[in-house]
């Protein structure tokens, strides 16, 4: 069985929903054993969640459940971005790529910078080195990557996007 070609780095879908809570009205189904299956959408933050559920019947019989859930990706990018930038700043934008798989991986990562007001790409204007970098990760390892940025005087707000791909695994 042939593997599908890797997703182009520019087509990697970045995570966007980083809500701190996940309130939901789940759709409950039961299987042949009478066990309940809960389906719901959770925010895309890679973290541990405390799940608490409460259910009742029409005649007010109740039940509760509590569990811990972990949302993770096999290859994950974590960016350590500054909260503020000032005109004339020179800084290193740091990101860490984690490999949670059992395999050693080779991949690539890209930093994209945009004018936050107009959405126009400004990577070449701010970035002092290459936007694309390659990386190698051992199994269960992580690696730090950095890009040097100089903020010009005519940029009011900067939006960033960091996208990574290693084999069939992607994150952004």
Tab-separated table of C-alpha atoms in Angstrom:
chain	number	residue	atom	x	y	z
A	1	UNK	CA	0.000	0.000	0.000
A	2	UNK	CA	1.563	3.262	-1.130
A	3	UNK	CA	1.839	6.144	1.315
A	4	UNK	CA	0.123	9.373	0.398
A	5	UNK	CA	2.495	12.207	-0.538
A	6	UNK	CA	3.345	14.582	2.314
A	7	UNK	CA	1.290	17.730	2.735
A	8	UNK	CA	3.157	20.779	1.368
A	9	UNK	CA	4.419	22.822	4.313
A	10	UNK	CA	2.481	25.908	3.213
A	11	UNK	CA	-0.770	23.844	3.268
A	12	UNK	CA	-0.406	22.666	6.873
A	13	UNK	CA	-3.509	23.759	8.787
A	14	UNK	CA	-2.517	25.645	11.951
A	15	UNK	CA	-4.394	25.057	15.179
A	16	UNK	CA	-6.676	28.010	15.923
A	17	UNK	CA	-8.993	27.131	18.830
A	18	UNK	CA	-7.054	27.638	22.062
A	19	UNK	CA	-10.047	28.093	24.390
A	20	UNK	CA	-9.275	27.341	28.015
A	21	UNK	CA	-12.545	25.496	28.562
A	22	UNK	CA	-14.524	23.001	26.523
A	23	UNK	CA	-18.205	23.191	27.408
A	24	UNK	CA	-20.350	20.966	25.280
A	25	UNK	CA	-23.701	19.274	24.929
A	26	UNK	CA	-22.576	15.811	23.883
A	27	UNK	CA	-24.454	13.419	21.719
A	28	UNK	CA	-24.642	10.216	23.781
A	29	UNK	CA	-24.983	6.772	22.220
A	30	UNK	CA	-24.921	3.326	23.774
A	31	UNK	CA	-23.282	0.237	22.371
A	32	UNK	CA	-24.451	-3.402	22.566
A	33	UNK	CA	-23.040	-3.700	26.120
A	34	UNK	CA	-24.993	-0.643	27.277
A	35	UNK	CA	-21.818	1.440	27.571
A	36	UNK	CA	-22.218	5.116	26.736
A	37	UNK	CA	-20.091	6.724	24.038
A	38	UNK	CA	-19.514	10.472	24.316
A	39	UNK	CA	-18.621	12.429	21.181
A	40	UNK	CA	-17.632	16.080	21.393
A	41	UNK	CA	-15.208	18.625	19.981
A	42	UNK	CA	-12.395	19.802	22.198
A	43	UNK	CA	-10.197	22.930	21.727
A	44	UNK	CA	-6.917	22.405	19.893
A	45	UNK	CA	-4.652	23.298	22.816
A	46	UNK	CA	-2.216	20.460	23.540
A	47	UNK	CA	-2.748	19.899	27.234
A	48	UNK	CA	-4.476	17.855	29.939
A	49	UNK	CA	-8.166	18.391	30.520
A	50	UNK	CA	-10.319	17.547	33.516
A	51	UNK	CA	-13.608	16.203	32.159
A	52	UNK	CA	-16.644	16.232	34.416
A	53	UNK	CA	-20.042	15.009	33.333
A	54	UNK	CA	-23.475	15.014	34.910
A	55	UNK	CA	-26.459	13.175	33.505
A	56	UNK	CA	-30.020	12.613	34.590
A	57	UNK	CA	-33.045	10.686	33.422
A	58	UNK	CA	-36.571	11.975	32.966
A	59	UNK	CA	-37.406	10.641	36.432
A	60	UNK	CA	-34.378	12.467	37.950
A	61	UNK	CA	-32.020	9.578	38.460
A	62	UNK	CA	-28.546	11.044	38.232
A	63	UNK	CA	-25.027	10.001	37.452
A	64	UNK	CA	-21.657	11.713	37.317
A	65	UNK	CA	-18.321	10.983	35.722
A	66	UNK	CA	-14.908	12.546	36.069
A	67	UNK	CA	-11.887	11.760	33.956
A	68	UNK	CA	-8.648	13.256	32.687
A	69	UNK	CA	-8.182	13.685	28.940
A	70	UNK	CA	-4.960	14.454	27.086
A	71	UNK	CA	-4.923	16.235	23.739
A	72	UNK	CA	-1.656	15.793	21.902
A	73	UNK	CA	-0.139	15.439	18.468
A	74	UNK	CA	2.614	13.036	17.481
A	75	UNK	CA	4.645	15.984	16.184
A	76	UNK	CA	3.828	19.254	17.915
A	77	UNK	CA	5.129	22.818	17.653
A	78	UNK	CA	5.232	25.115	20.669
A	79	UNK	CA	6.155	28.748	20.033
A	80	UNK	CA	7.601	31.017	22.699
A	81	UNK	CA	6.601	34.376	21.221
A	82	UNK	CA	7.004	37.731	22.960
A	83	UNK	CA	3.833	39.407	24.118
A	84	UNK	CA	4.837	42.772	22.700
A	85	UNK	CA	7.158	44.048	19.971
A	86	UNK	CA	8.554	47.562	19.700
A	87	UNK	CA	9.899	49.337	16.654
A	88	UNK	CA	13.626	48.686	16.390
A	89	UNK	CA	13.528	45.474	18.485
A	90	UNK	CA	15.904	42.690	17.548
A	91	UNK	CA	14.850	39.346	18.946
A	92	UNK	CA	14.966	35.612	18.468
A	93	UNK	CA	11.621	33.929	18.049
A	94	UNK	CA	11.932	30.476	19.605
A	95	UNK	CA	9.924	27.352	18.842
A	96	UNK	CA	10.197	23.800	20.089
A	97	UNK	CA	9.256	20.759	18.009
A	98	UNK	CA	8.302	17.610	19.939
A	99	UNK	CA	8.340	14.059	18.571
A	100	UNK	CA	6.044	11.750	20.555
A	101	UNK	CA	6.346	8.881	18.070
A	102	UNK	CA	8.439	5.726	18.439
A	103	UNK	CA	10.414	6.657	15.295
A	104	UNK	CA	13.210	9.071	14.487
A	105	UNK	CA	11.855	11.777	12.184
A	106	UNK	CA	13.177	14.296	9.711
A	107	UNK	CA	11.106	17.343	8.940
A	108	UNK	CA	10.911	20.980	8.127
A	109	UNK	CA	9.476	24.032	9.809
A	110	UNK	CA	8.660	27.495	8.501
A	111	UNK	CA	8.007	30.864	10.126
A	112	UNK	CA	5.523	33.154	8.376
A	113	UNK	CA	5.064	36.779	9.460
A	114	UNK	CA	2.139	39.013	8.486
A	115	UNK	CA	1.113	42.605	9.023
A	116	UNK	CA	-1.724	42.010	11.482
A	117	UNK	CA	-3.772	44.930	10.151
A	118	UNK	CA	-3.575	44.210	6.425
A	119	UNK	CA	-2.742	40.455	6.484
A	120	UNK	CA	0.057	41.120	3.965
A	121	UNK	CA	3.129	38.841	4.248
A	122	UNK	CA	6.102	40.672	5.798
A	123	UNK	CA	8.414	37.732	6.511
A	124	UNK	CA	11.195	38.984	4.238
A	125	UNK	CA	11.010	42.479	5.760
A	126	UNK	CA	11.498	41.276	9.375
A	127	UNK	CA	13.351	37.984	9.191
A	128	UNK	CA	17.151	38.070	9.233
A	129	UNK	CA	17.683	34.413	8.311
A	130	UNK	CA	15.875	31.688	6.363
A	131	UNK	CA	12.178	31.194	7.112
A	132	UNK	CA	12.416	27.449	6.386
A	133	UNK	CA	14.547	25.203	8.578
A	134	UNK	CA	15.008	21.454	8.562
A	135	UNK	CA	15.232	19.339	11.711
A	136	UNK	CA	15.917	15.801	12.850
A	137	UNK	CA	14.260	14.395	15.947
A	138	UNK	CA	14.947	11.164	17.763
A	139	UNK	CA	12.020	9.191	19.146
A	140	UNK	CA	10.393	10.911	22.153
A	141	UNK	CA	12.707	13.926	21.777
A	142	UNK	CA	12.350	17.645	21.188
A	143	UNK	CA	14.434	20.315	19.527
A	144	UNK	CA	14.546	24.085	19.818
A	145	UNK	CA	14.661	26.264	16.710
A	146	UNK	CA	15.152	30.040	16.438
A	147	UNK	CA	14.680	32.836	13.944
A	148	UNK	CA	16.216	36.299	14.316
A	149	UNK	CA	13.751	39.143	13.704
A	150	UNK	CA	14.263	42.898	13.461
A	151	UNK	CA	11.110	45.007	13.802
A	152	UNK	CA	11.114	48.008	11.420
A	153	UNK	CA	9.637	51.396	12.254
A	154	UNK	CA	6.688	51.175	9.873
A	155	UNK	CA	5.005	47.986	11.168
A	156	UNK	CA	2.254	48.485	13.748
A	157	UNK	CA	1.320	44.887	14.563
A	158	UNK	CA	2.768	41.491	13.633
A	159	UNK	CA	0.967	38.192	13.302
A	160	UNK	CA	3.022	34.984	13.119
A	161	UNK	CA	2.438	31.420	11.971
A	162	UNK	CA	4.820	28.505	12.546
A	163	UNK	CA	4.126	25.354	10.520
A	164	UNK	CA	5.954	22.014	10.808
A	165	UNK	CA	5.887	18.739	8.939
A	166	UNK	CA	7.712	15.480	9.613
A	167	UNK	CA	6.606	12.561	7.464
A	168	UNK	CA	2.815	12.296	7.674
A	169	UNK	CA	2.697	14.375	10.875
A	170	UNK	CA	1.945	18.112	10.814
A	171	UNK	CA	1.266	20.917	13.253
A	172	UNK	CA	1.036	24.681	13.234
